[in-house]
Amino acid sequence: MKRAVTLSALACLLAATAAAPTAFAGDGKPEASATPEASGTADAKATKTAKAAKKKIVHKLAPSLLDTVPRRGTLRVCTTGDYRPFTSWNRKTETYSGVDIEMARDLAKSLDAKATFVPTTWASLVADLDGGRCDIAVGGVSITLPRARKLAFSEPTRTDGKTPIVRCEDKDKYRTLKDIDKPETTVVVNPGGTNEEFARANIKEAEIKVHNDNNTIFDEIVAGRADVMMTDASETLYQSKLHPELCSVHPDKPFTFAEKAYALPRKDFQFKEYVDQFVHLAKHDGTYEKYEDEWMK
């Protein structure tokens, strides 16, 4: 009798065990403790967590300048106004002119807007554009890796490079960096741009003289207060036209390779794509060449 009762109890126990749900961990081993109630609570918590995470990763994209500029009716253009033939500020008429100024006006017109120019300096250009003071920066801006860390660049408008401009009687005296980098030589630079960067990276013996006004810097060479300025070949050619006393040294074989472009906000890919197309068309339909010829020839 006892044996029958024992067998009956054992059968009941086995049936109850088989009916109870068993939870497994990810490695296939049973969890230490898992009940339907605990499992339900965990599922509810997981669902809430997933919903919360989903809400957090939904970001509203900032509107592109491709849409903002036409709605606003203005294209804000940062420019230094001191780098002919690309950008020039006329104090008497209080107007800007230059190759890139005309291109900026055309770009604005293509967006059903008007160009408004925001004064900047070479030292503050990156911060002004990155900080939202303007939508684009133009005026002979060279593409550099430090600038590219904070800004985007359009398709290049032209190829350029650093070369010397000197008094014509000295054009055979200052042909190489070794010729220039001597204690008796004075190299003049404008502050904050690639001209100063290049001079400080390559000149160790000659005196480096900083001149704050890029509009009058070439007068320093004419007057004998400086001997050499190293700047973009395009600028040396233009300035030698303005100052017959000055000569560009091997502008067809500059010391460096560089490209000029228009600086743009780094994360506005739609606007960059549009400006790329604008530059590409202007370089192939004769528009950019026409503006350069007006200044360079």
PDB file of C-alpha atoms in Angstrom:
ATOM      1  CA  MET A   1       0.000   0.000   0.000  1.00  0.00           C
ATOM      2  CA  LYS A   2       2.771   2.389   0.927  1.00  0.00           C
ATOM      3  CA  ARG A   3       4.536   1.578  -2.354  1.00  0.00           C
ATOM      4  CA  ALA A   4       1.409   2.487  -4.345  1.00  0.00           C
ATOM      5  CA  VAL A   5       1.042   5.806  -2.503  1.00  0.00           C
ATOM      6  CA  THR A   6       4.719   6.619  -3.100  1.00  0.00           C
ATOM      7  CA  LEU A   7       4.475   5.839  -6.806  1.00  0.00           C
ATOM      8  CA  SER A   8       1.326   7.958  -7.090  1.00  0.00           C
ATOM      9  CA  ALA A   9       3.035  10.955  -5.419  1.00  0.00           C
ATOM     10  CA  LEU A  10       6.071  10.581  -7.651  1.00  0.00           C
ATOM     11  CA  ALA A  11       3.881  10.559 -10.761  1.00  0.00           C
ATOM     12  CA  CYS A  12       2.148  13.764  -9.624  1.00  0.00           C
ATOM     13  CA  LEU A  13       5.505  15.443  -9.015  1.00  0.00           C
ATOM     14  CA  LEU A  14       6.823  14.502 -12.462  1.00  0.00           C
ATOM     15  CA  ALA A  15       3.655  15.799 -14.128  1.00  0.00           C
ATOM     16  CA  ALA A  16       3.884  19.118 -12.315  1.00  0.00           C
ATOM     17  CA  THR A  17       7.527  19.512 -13.280  1.00  0.00           C
ATOM     18  CA  ALA A  18       6.818  18.829 -16.964  1.00  0.00           C
ATOM     19  CA  ALA A  19       3.984  21.351 -17.022  1.00  0.00           C
ATOM     20  CA  ALA A  20       6.018  24.198 -15.482  1.00  0.00           C
ATOM     21  CA  PRO A  21       7.754  26.537 -18.040  1.00  0.00           C
ATOM     22  CA  THR A  22      11.535  26.504 -17.986  1.00  0.00           C
ATOM     23  CA  ALA A  23      13.493  29.680 -18.894  1.00  0.00           C
ATOM     24  CA  PHE A  24      16.885  29.422 -20.570  1.00  0.00           C
ATOM     25  CA  ALA A  25      19.795  31.778 -20.688  1.00  0.00           C
ATOM     26  CA  GLY A  26      21.493  32.721 -23.932  1.00  0.00           C
ATOM     27  CA  ASP A  27      23.988  29.863 -23.623  1.00  0.00           C
ATOM     28  CA  GLY A  28      21.231  27.243 -23.382  1.00  0.00           C
ATOM     29  CA  LYS A  29      21.490  26.774 -19.599  1.00  0.00           C
ATOM     30  CA  PRO A  30      18.447  27.206 -17.374  1.00  0.00           C
ATOM     31  CA  GLU A  31      18.179  30.534 -15.570  1.00  0.00           C
ATOM     32  CA  ALA A  32      18.710  30.383 -11.828  1.00  0.00           C
ATOM     33  CA  SER A  33      15.197  31.709 -11.150  1.00  0.00           C
ATOM     34  CA  ALA A  34      12.511  32.409 -13.716  1.00  0.00           C
ATOM     35  CA  THR A  35       8.800  32.603 -13.103  1.00  0.00           C
ATOM     36  CA  PRO A  36       6.012  33.733 -15.467  1.00  0.00           C
ATOM     37  CA  GLU A  37       5.502  36.840 -13.344  1.00  0.00           C
ATOM     38  CA  ALA A  38       9.209  37.781 -13.365  1.00  0.00           C
ATOM     39  CA  SER A  39       9.436  37.120 -17.096  1.00  0.00           C
ATOM     40  CA  GLY A  40       6.439  39.339 -17.796  1.00  0.00           C
ATOM     41  CA  THR A  41       7.853  42.160 -15.709  1.00  0.00           C
ATOM     42  CA  ALA A  42      11.214  41.926 -17.511  1.00  0.00           C
ATOM     43  CA  ASP A  43       9.483  41.972 -20.911  1.00  0.00           C
ATOM     44  CA  ALA A  44       7.498  45.066 -19.948  1.00  0.00           C
ATOM     45  CA  LYS A  45      10.636  46.846 -18.781  1.00  0.00           C
ATOM     46  CA  ALA A  46      12.481  45.874 -21.958  1.00  0.00           C
ATOM     47  CA  THR A  47       9.630  47.194 -24.095  1.00  0.00           C
ATOM     48  CA  LYS A  48       9.620  50.518 -22.252  1.00  0.00           C
ATOM     49  CA  THR A  49      13.412  50.779 -22.601  1.00  0.00           C
ATOM     50  CA  ALA A  50      13.237  50.063 -26.346  1.00  0.00           C
ATOM     51  CA  LYS A  51      10.541  52.713 -26.852  1.00  0.00           C
ATOM     52  CA  ALA A  52      12.547  55.275 -24.904  1.00  0.00           C
ATOM     53  CA  ALA A  53      15.680  54.513 -26.919  1.00  0.00           C
ATOM     54  CA  LYS A  54      13.722  54.824 -30.163  1.00  0.00           C
ATOM     55  CA  LYS A  55      12.505  58.269 -29.133  1.00  0.00           C
ATOM     56  CA  LYS A  56      16.044  59.369 -28.325  1.00  0.00           C
ATOM     57  CA  ILE A  57      17.515  58.409 -31.720  1.00  0.00           C
ATOM     58  CA  VAL A  58      14.898  60.249 -33.750  1.00  0.00           C
ATOM     59  CA  HIS A  59      16.646  63.493 -34.751  1.00  0.00           C
ATOM     60  CA  LYS A  60      15.122  66.295 -36.722  1.00  0.00           C
ATOM     61  CA  LEU A  61      17.491  67.303 -39.505  1.00  0.00           C
ATOM     62  CA  ALA A  62      18.407  70.989 -39.744  1.00  0.00           C
ATOM     63  CA  PRO A  63      17.075  72.621 -42.911  1.00  0.00           C
ATOM     64  CA  SER A  64      19.593  72.923 -45.739  1.00  0.00           C
ATOM     65  CA  LEU A  65      20.750  76.321 -46.956  1.00  0.00           C
ATOM     66  CA  LEU A  66      19.526  75.105 -50.331  1.00  0.00           C
ATOM     67  CA  ASP A  67      16.027  75.742 -48.953  1.00  0.00           C
ATOM     68  CA  THR A  68      16.796  78.438 -46.375  1.00  0.00           C
ATOM     69  CA  VAL A  69      18.539  80.892 -48.723  1.00  0.00           C
ATOM     70  CA  PRO A  70      15.629  81.155 -51.220  1.00  0.00           C
ATOM     71  CA  ARG A  71      13.137  81.584 -48.356  1.00  0.00           C
ATOM     72  CA  ARG A  72      15.318  84.225 -46.692  1.00  0.00           C
ATOM     73  CA  GLY A  73      16.066  85.971 -49.980  1.00  0.00           C
ATOM     74  CA  THR A  74      19.716  86.575 -49.113  1.00  0.00           C
ATOM     75  CA  LEU A  75      22.968  84.635 -49.410  1.00  0.00           C
ATOM     76  CA  ARG A  76      25.364  85.754 -46.665  1.00  0.00           C
ATOM     77  CA  VAL A  77      28.901  85.803 -48.079  1.00  0.00           C
ATOM     78  CA  CYS A  78      31.998  86.123 -45.877  1.00  0.00           C
ATOM     79  CA  THR A  79      34.927  87.787 -47.658  1.00  0.00           C
ATOM     80  CA  THR A  80      38.102  89.652 -46.651  1.00  0.00           C
ATOM     81  CA  GLY A  81      37.998  92.315 -49.377  1.00  0.00           C
ATOM     82  CA  ASP A  82      41.805  92.467 -49.490  1.00  0.00           C
ATOM     83  CA  TYR A  83      42.841  89.830 -51.992  1.00  0.00           C
ATOM     84  CA  ARG A  84      42.752  91.010 -55.574  1.00  0.00           C
ATOM     85  CA  PRO A  85      41.813  89.765 -58.125  1.00  0.00           C
ATOM     86  CA  PHE A  86      39.392  87.617 -56.116  1.00  0.00           C
ATOM     87  CA  THR A  87      37.938  90.091 -53.619  1.00  0.00           C
ATOM     88  CA  SER A  88      38.444  93.834 -53.205  1.00  0.00           C
ATOM     89  CA  TRP A  89      36.742  96.406 -50.957  1.00  0.00           C
ATOM     90  CA  ASN A  90      36.468  99.960 -52.269  1.00  0.00           C
ATOM     91  CA  ARG A  91      36.384 102.320 -49.292  1.00  0.00           C
ATOM     92  CA  LYS A  92      35.112 105.250 -51.373  1.00  0.00           C
ATOM     93  CA  THR A  93      32.150 103.482 -52.951  1.00  0.00           C
ATOM     94  CA  GLU A  94      31.769 100.971 -50.103  1.00  0.00           C
ATOM     95  CA  THR A  95      31.363  98.123 -52.551  1.00  0.00           C
ATOM     96  CA  TYR A  96      33.044  94.784 -53.170  1.00  0.00           C
ATOM     97  CA  SER A  97      34.391  93.616 -56.510  1.00  0.00           C
ATOM     98  CA  GLY A  98      36.505  90.775 -57.837  1.00  0.00           C
ATOM     99  CA  VAL A  99      36.293  87.406 -59.558  1.00  0.00           C
ATOM    100  CA  ASP A 100      34.761  85.579 -56.598  1.00  0.00           C
ATOM    101  CA  ILE A 101      32.477  88.490 -55.733  1.00  0.00           C
ATOM    102  CA  GLU A 102      30.880  88.232 -59.172  1.00  0.00           C
ATOM    103  CA  MET A 103      30.606  84.469 -58.790  1.00  0.00           C
ATOM    104  CA  ALA A 104      28.915  84.902 -55.398  1.00  0.00           C
ATOM    105  CA  ARG A 105      26.386  87.287 -56.922  1.00  0.00           C
ATOM    106  CA  ASP A 106      25.641  84.763 -59.665  1.00  0.00           C
ATOM    107  CA  LEU A 107      25.283  81.976 -57.096  1.00  0.00           C
ATOM    108  CA  ALA A 108      22.804  84.047 -55.082  1.00  0.00           C
ATOM    109  CA  LYS A 109      20.818  84.872 -58.222  1.00  0.00           C
ATOM    110  CA  SER A 110      20.609  81.174 -59.095  1.00  0.00           C
ATOM    111  CA  LEU A 111      18.973  80.648 -55.681  1.00  0.00           C
ATOM    112  CA  ASP A 112      16.463  83.481 -56.201  1.00  0.00           C
ATOM    113  CA  ALA A 113      18.331  85.531 -53.618  1.00  0.00           C
ATOM    114  CA  LYS A 114      20.671  88.507 -53.323  1.00  0.00           C
ATOM    115  CA  ALA A 115      24.263  88.355 -52.078  1.00  0.00           C
ATOM    116  CA  THR A 116      25.014  90.290 -48.906  1.00  0.00           C
ATOM    117  CA  PHE A 117      28.681  90.517 -47.959  1.00  0.00           C
ATOM    118  CA  VAL A 118      29.953  89.957 -44.430  1.00  0.00           C
ATOM    119  CA  PRO A 119      33.432  91.413 -43.680  1.00  0.00           C
ATOM    120  CA  THR A 120      35.902  88.915 -42.255  1.00  0.00           C
ATOM    121  CA  THR A 121      39.680  88.490 -41.895  1.00  0.00           C
ATOM    122  CA  TRP A 122      41.964  85.622 -42.793  1.00  0.00           C
ATOM    123  CA  ALA A 123      42.468  84.929 -39.103  1.00  0.00           C
ATOM    124  CA  SER A 124      38.725  84.740 -38.353  1.00  0.00           C
ATOM    125  CA  LEU A 125      37.324  83.346 -41.615  1.00  0.00           C
ATOM    126  CA  VAL A 126      37.038  79.737 -40.398  1.00  0.00           C
ATOM    127  CA  ALA A 127      35.403  80.725 -37.099  1.00  0.00           C
ATOM    128  CA  ASP A 128      32.977  83.123 -38.820  1.00  0.00           C
ATOM    129  CA  LEU A 129      31.725  80.488 -41.251  1.00  0.00           C
ATOM    130  CA  ASP A 130      31.761  77.653 -38.719  1.00  0.00           C
ATOM    131  CA  GLY A 131      29.922  79.888 -36.245  1.00  0.00           C
ATOM    132  CA  GLY A 132      27.103  80.692 -38.680  1.00  0.00           C
ATOM    133  CA  ARG A 133      27.855  84.359 -39.427  1.00  0.00           C
ATOM    134  CA  CYS A 134      27.647  83.558 -43.126  1.00  0.00           C
ATOM    135  CA  ASP A 135      26.561  80.812 -45.525  1.00  0.00           C
ATOM    136  CA  ILE A 136      29.687  80.702 -47.718  1.00  0.00           C
ATOM    137  CA  ALA A 137      33.177  82.234 -47.729  1.00  0.00           C
ATOM    138  CA  VAL A 138      34.804  83.408 -50.970  1.00  0.00           C
ATOM    139  CA  GLY A 139      37.777  85.443 -52.126  1.00  0.00           C
ATOM    140  CA  GLY A 140      40.774  83.325 -53.130  1.00  0.00           C
ATOM    141  CA  VAL A 141      40.340  80.850 -50.257  1.00  0.00           C
ATOM    142  CA  SER A 142      42.916  78.057 -50.471  1.00  0.00           C
ATOM    143  CA  ILE A 143      41.997  74.496 -49.579  1.00  0.00           C
ATOM    144  CA  THR A 144      44.062  73.327 -46.595  1.00  0.00           C
ATOM    145  CA  LEU A 145      43.736  70.290 -44.352  1.00  0.00           C
ATOM    146  CA  PRO A 146      43.413  72.355 -41.129  1.00  0.00           C
ATOM    147  CA  ARG A 147      40.541  74.312 -42.707  1.00  0.00           C
ATOM    148  CA  ALA A 148      38.984  71.084 -44.019  1.00  0.00           C
ATOM    149  CA  ARG A 149      38.671  69.802 -40.443  1.00  0.00           C
ATOM    150  CA  LYS A 150      36.057  72.472 -39.758  1.00  0.00           C
ATOM    151  CA  LEU A 151      34.747  73.456 -43.183  1.00  0.00           C
ATOM    152  CA  ALA A 152      33.709  71.853 -46.448  1.00  0.00           C
ATOM    153  CA  PHE A 153      34.999  73.059 -49.821  1.00  0.00           C
ATOM    154  CA  SER A 154      33.352  73.318 -53.191  1.00  0.00           C
ATOM    155  CA  GLU A 155      34.796  71.968 -56.391  1.00  0.00           C
ATOM    156  CA  PRO A 156      38.059  73.916 -56.944  1.00  0.00           C
ATOM    157  CA  THR A 157      37.894  77.073 -59.034  1.00  0.00           C
ATOM    158  CA  ARG A 158      41.585  77.165 -59.973  1.00  0.00           C
ATOM    159  CA  THR A 159      45.039  75.703 -59.286  1.00  0.00           C
ATOM    160  CA  ASP A 160      47.634  77.937 -57.632  1.00  0.00           C
ATOM    161  CA  GLY A 161      50.764  77.916 -55.482  1.00  0.00           C
ATOM    162  CA  LYS A 162      53.146  80.112 -53.492  1.00  0.00           C
ATOM    163  CA  THR A 163      55.777  82.037 -55.433  1.00  0.00           C
ATOM    164  CA  PRO A 164      57.853  85.182 -54.736  1.00  0.00           C
ATOM    165  CA  ILE A 165      57.130  88.730 -55.839  1.00  0.00           C
ATOM    166  CA  VAL A 166      60.098  91.123 -55.612  1.00  0.00           C
ATOM    167  CA  ARG A 167      61.479  94.363 -57.009  1.00  0.00           C
ATOM    168  CA  CYS A 168      62.247  93.717 -60.666  1.00  0.00           C
ATOM    169  CA  GLU A 169      65.969  94.387 -60.189  1.00  0.00           C
ATOM    170  CA  ASP A 170      65.999  91.487 -57.691  1.00  0.00           C
ATOM    171  CA  LYS A 171      64.091  88.928 -59.765  1.00  0.00           C
ATOM    172  CA  ASP A 172      67.251  86.833 -60.314  1.00  0.00           C
ATOM    173  CA  LYS A 173      68.354  87.213 -56.705  1.00  0.00           C
ATOM    174  CA  TYR A 174      65.383  85.523 -55.014  1.00  0.00           C
ATOM    175  CA  ARG A 175      64.521  82.458 -57.071  1.00  0.00           C
ATOM    176  CA  THR A 176      64.685  79.710 -54.464  1.00  0.00           C
ATOM    177  CA  LEU A 177      63.827  79.396 -50.787  1.00  0.00           C
ATOM    178  CA  LYS A 178      67.564  79.102 -50.095  1.00  0.00           C
ATOM    179  CA  ASP A 179      68.125  82.398 -51.905  1.00  0.00           C
ATOM    180  CA  ILE A 180      65.406  84.051 -49.827  1.00  0.00           C
ATOM    181  CA  ASP A 181      66.175  82.581 -46.412  1.00  0.00           C
ATOM    182  CA  LYS A 182      69.197  84.712 -45.498  1.00  0.00           C
ATOM    183  CA  PRO A 183      69.665  87.027 -42.489  1.00  0.00           C
ATOM    184  CA  GLU A 184      69.859  90.148 -44.667  1.00  0.00           C
ATOM    185  CA  THR A 185      66.477  89.457 -46.339  1.00  0.00           C
ATOM    186  CA  THR A 186      63.131  90.802 -45.092  1.00  0.00           C
ATOM    187  CA  VAL A 187      60.066  88.730 -45.973  1.00  0.00           C
ATOM    188  CA  VAL A 188      56.753  90.529 -45.544  1.00  0.00           C
ATOM    189  CA  VAL A 189      53.545  88.603 -44.743  1.00  0.00           C
ATOM    190  CA  ASN A 190      49.901  89.344 -44.086  1.00  0.00           C
ATOM    191  CA  PRO A 191      48.703  87.759 -40.838  1.00  0.00           C
ATOM    192  CA  GLY A 192      46.451  84.764 -40.339  1.00  0.00           C
ATOM    193  CA  GLY A 193      46.435  83.129 -43.753  1.00  0.00           C
ATOM    194  CA  THR A 194      48.355  80.589 -45.779  1.00  0.00           C
ATOM    195  CA  ASN A 195      51.005  83.165 -46.776  1.00  0.00           C
ATOM    196  CA  GLU A 196      52.113  83.562 -43.173  1.00  0.00           C
ATOM    197  CA  GLU A 197      51.886  79.806 -42.579  1.00  0.00           C
ATOM    198  CA  PHE A 198      54.126  79.108 -45.566  1.00  0.00           C
ATOM    199  CA  ALA A 199      56.685  81.743 -44.585  1.00  0.00           C
ATOM    200  CA  ARG A 200      56.962  80.576 -40.985  1.00  0.00           C
ATOM    201  CA  ALA A 201      57.285  76.953 -42.071  1.00  0.00           C
ATOM    202  CA  ASN A 202      60.099  77.673 -44.530  1.00  0.00           C
ATOM    203  CA  ILE A 203      61.923  80.805 -43.371  1.00  0.00           C
ATOM    204  CA  LYS A 204      64.358  80.328 -40.486  1.00  0.00           C
ATOM    205  CA  GLU A 205      67.127  82.918 -41.057  1.00  0.00           C
ATOM    206  CA  ALA A 206      65.454  85.844 -42.856  1.00  0.00           C
ATOM    207  CA  GLU A 207      63.384  88.400 -40.971  1.00  0.00           C
ATOM    208  CA  ILE A 208      59.609  87.902 -41.174  1.00  0.00           C
ATOM    209  CA  LYS A 209      57.768  91.213 -41.071  1.00  0.00           C
ATOM    210  CA  VAL A 210      54.003  91.170 -40.442  1.00  0.00           C
ATOM    211  CA  HIS A 211      52.007  93.836 -42.280  1.00  0.00           C
ATOM    212  CA  ASN A 212      48.344  94.000 -41.277  1.00  0.00           C
ATOM    213  CA  ASP A 213      46.913  95.656 -44.383  1.00  0.00           C
ATOM    214  CA  ASN A 214      46.967  93.327 -47.360  1.00  0.00           C
ATOM    215  CA  ASN A 215      45.848  96.197 -49.601  1.00  0.00           C
ATOM    216  CA  THR A 216      49.108  98.106 -49.026  1.00  0.00           C
ATOM    217  CA  ILE A 217      51.504  95.257 -48.347  1.00  0.00           C
ATOM    218  CA  PHE A 218      53.115  95.391 -51.788  1.00  0.00           C
ATOM    219  CA  ASP A 219      54.017  99.033 -51.238  1.00  0.00           C
ATOM    220  CA  GLU A 220      56.408  97.776 -48.537  1.00  0.00           C
ATOM    221  CA  ILE A 221      58.465  96.031 -51.227  1.00  0.00           C
ATOM    222  CA  VAL A 222      58.306  98.991 -53.623  1.00  0.00           C
ATOM    223  CA  ALA A 223      59.530 101.332 -50.857  1.00  0.00           C
ATOM    224  CA  GLY A 224      62.368  99.002 -49.871  1.00  0.00           C
ATOM    225  CA  ARG A 225      61.012  98.249 -46.398  1.00  0.00           C
ATOM    226  CA  ALA A 226      60.766  94.577 -47.413  1.00  0.00           C
ATOM    227  CA  ASP A 227      62.430  92.473 -50.089  1.00  0.00           C
ATOM    228  CA  VAL A 228      60.102  89.569 -50.785  1.00  0.00           C
ATOM    229  CA  MET A 229      56.533  88.463 -50.390  1.00  0.00           C
ATOM    230  CA  MET A 230      55.538  84.873 -51.106  1.00  0.00           C
ATOM    231  CA  THR A 231      51.925  84.572 -52.102  1.00  0.00           C
ATOM    232  CA  ASP A 232      49.767  82.819 -54.688  1.00  0.00           C
ATOM    233  CA  ALA A 233      51.039  83.049 -58.251  1.00  0.00           C
ATOM    234  CA  SER A 234      47.718  84.532 -59.394  1.00  0.00           C
ATOM    235  CA  GLU A 235      48.120  87.423 -56.952  1.00  0.00           C
ATOM    236  CA  THR A 236      51.756  88.054 -57.934  1.00  0.00           C
ATOM    237  CA  LEU A 237      50.739  88.337 -61.588  1.00  0.00           C
ATOM    238  CA  TYR A 238      47.936  90.745 -60.774  1.00  0.00           C
ATOM    239  CA  GLN A 239      50.048  92.893 -58.431  1.00  0.00           C
ATOM    240  CA  SER A 240      52.892  93.134 -60.939  1.00  0.00           C
ATOM    241  CA  LYS A 241      50.379  94.724 -63.318  1.00  0.00           C
ATOM    242  CA  LEU A 242      49.425  97.282 -60.665  1.00  0.00           C
ATOM    243  CA  HIS A 243      53.040  97.902 -59.646  1.00  0.00           C
ATOM    244  CA  PRO A 244      55.381  97.935 -62.672  1.00  0.00           C
ATOM    245  CA  GLU A 245      58.336  98.060 -60.228  1.00  0.00           C
ATOM    246  CA  LEU A 246      57.486  94.526 -59.046  1.00  0.00           C
ATOM    247  CA  CYS A 247      58.016  91.223 -60.836  1.00  0.00           C
ATOM    248  CA  SER A 248      56.527  87.788 -60.232  1.00  0.00           C
ATOM    249  CA  VAL A 249      59.215  85.097 -59.950  1.00  0.00           C
ATOM    250  CA  HIS A 250      58.492  81.850 -61.873  1.00  0.00           C
ATOM    251  CA  PRO A 251      54.664  81.976 -61.427  1.00  0.00           C
ATOM    252  CA  ASP A 252      54.368  78.991 -63.768  1.00  0.00           C
ATOM    253  CA  LYS A 253      56.500  76.899 -61.367  1.00  0.00           C
ATOM    254  CA  PRO A 254      55.442  77.866 -57.819  1.00  0.00           C
ATOM    255  CA  PHE A 255      56.963  76.383 -54.677  1.00  0.00           C
ATOM    256  CA  THR A 256      53.725  74.644 -53.725  1.00  0.00           C
ATOM    257  CA  PHE A 257      50.582  73.121 -55.174  1.00  0.00           C
ATOM    258  CA  ALA A 258      47.265  74.493 -53.981  1.00  0.00           C
ATOM    259  CA  GLU A 259      43.686  74.831 -55.119  1.00  0.00           C
ATOM    260  CA  LYS A 260      41.217  77.613 -54.488  1.00  0.00           C
ATOM    261  CA  ALA A 261      37.560  76.976 -53.760  1.00  0.00           C
ATOM    262  CA  TYR A 262      34.563  78.291 -51.855  1.00  0.00           C
ATOM    263  CA  ALA A 263      34.318  77.392 -48.167  1.00  0.00           C
ATOM    264  CA  LEU A 264      30.997  75.957 -46.967  1.00  0.00           C
ATOM    265  CA  PRO A 265      29.396  74.643 -43.772  1.00  0.00           C
ATOM    266  CA  ARG A 266      30.778  71.175 -43.132  1.00  0.00           C
ATOM    267  CA  LYS A 267      27.553  69.195 -42.638  1.00  0.00           C
ATOM    268  CA  ASP A 268      25.234  70.765 -45.219  1.00  0.00           C
ATOM    269  CA  PHE A 269      25.743  68.168 -47.947  1.00  0.00           C
ATOM    270  CA  GLN A 270      22.795  69.277 -50.075  1.00  0.00           C
ATOM    271  CA  PHE A 271      24.050  72.854 -50.275  1.00  0.00           C
ATOM    272  CA  LYS A 272      27.607  71.689 -51.046  1.00  0.00           C
ATOM    273  CA  GLU A 273      26.334  69.508 -53.884  1.00  0.00           C
ATOM    274  CA  TYR A 274      24.478  72.480 -55.373  1.00  0.00           C
ATOM    275  CA  VAL A 275      27.509  74.800 -55.119  1.00  0.00           C
ATOM    276  CA  ASP A 276      29.680  72.083 -56.691  1.00  0.00           C
ATOM    277  CA  GLN A 277      27.343  71.968 -59.679  1.00  0.00           C
ATOM    278  CA  PHE A 278      27.283  75.759 -59.899  1.00  0.00           C
ATOM    279  CA  VAL A 279      31.105  75.973 -59.965  1.00  0.00           C
ATOM    280  CA  HIS A 280      31.395  73.084 -62.415  1.00  0.00           C
ATOM    281  CA  LEU A 281      29.038  74.749 -64.894  1.00  0.00           C
ATOM    282  CA  ALA A 282      30.661  78.182 -64.486  1.00  0.00           C
ATOM    283  CA  LYS A 283      34.089  76.709 -65.224  1.00  0.00           C
ATOM    284  CA  HIS A 284      32.879  74.960 -68.360  1.00  0.00           C
ATOM    285  CA  ASP A 285      30.534  77.531 -69.878  1.00  0.00           C
ATOM    286  CA  GLY A 286      33.083  80.379 -69.843  1.00  0.00           C
ATOM    287  CA  THR A 287      31.606  82.326 -66.910  1.00  0.00           C
ATOM    288  CA  TYR A 288      34.544  81.955 -64.529  1.00  0.00           C
ATOM    289  CA  GLU A 289      37.082  82.531 -67.305  1.00  0.00           C
ATOM    290  CA  LYS A 290      35.280  85.743 -68.305  1.00  0.00           C
ATOM    291  CA  TYR A 291      35.503  87.142 -64.773  1.00  0.00           C
ATOM    292  CA  GLU A 292      39.197  86.194 -64.474  1.00  0.00           C
ATOM    293  CA  ASP A 293      40.021  87.800 -67.808  1.00  0.00           C
ATOM    294  CA  GLU A 294      38.433  91.064 -66.662  1.00  0.00           C
ATOM    295  CA  TRP A 295      40.983  91.232 -63.839  1.00  0.00           C
ATOM    296  CA  MET A 296      44.012  89.306 -65.040  1.00  0.00           C
ATOM    297  CA  LYS A 297      44.375  90.488 -68.661  1.00  0.00           C
TER     298      LYS A 297
END
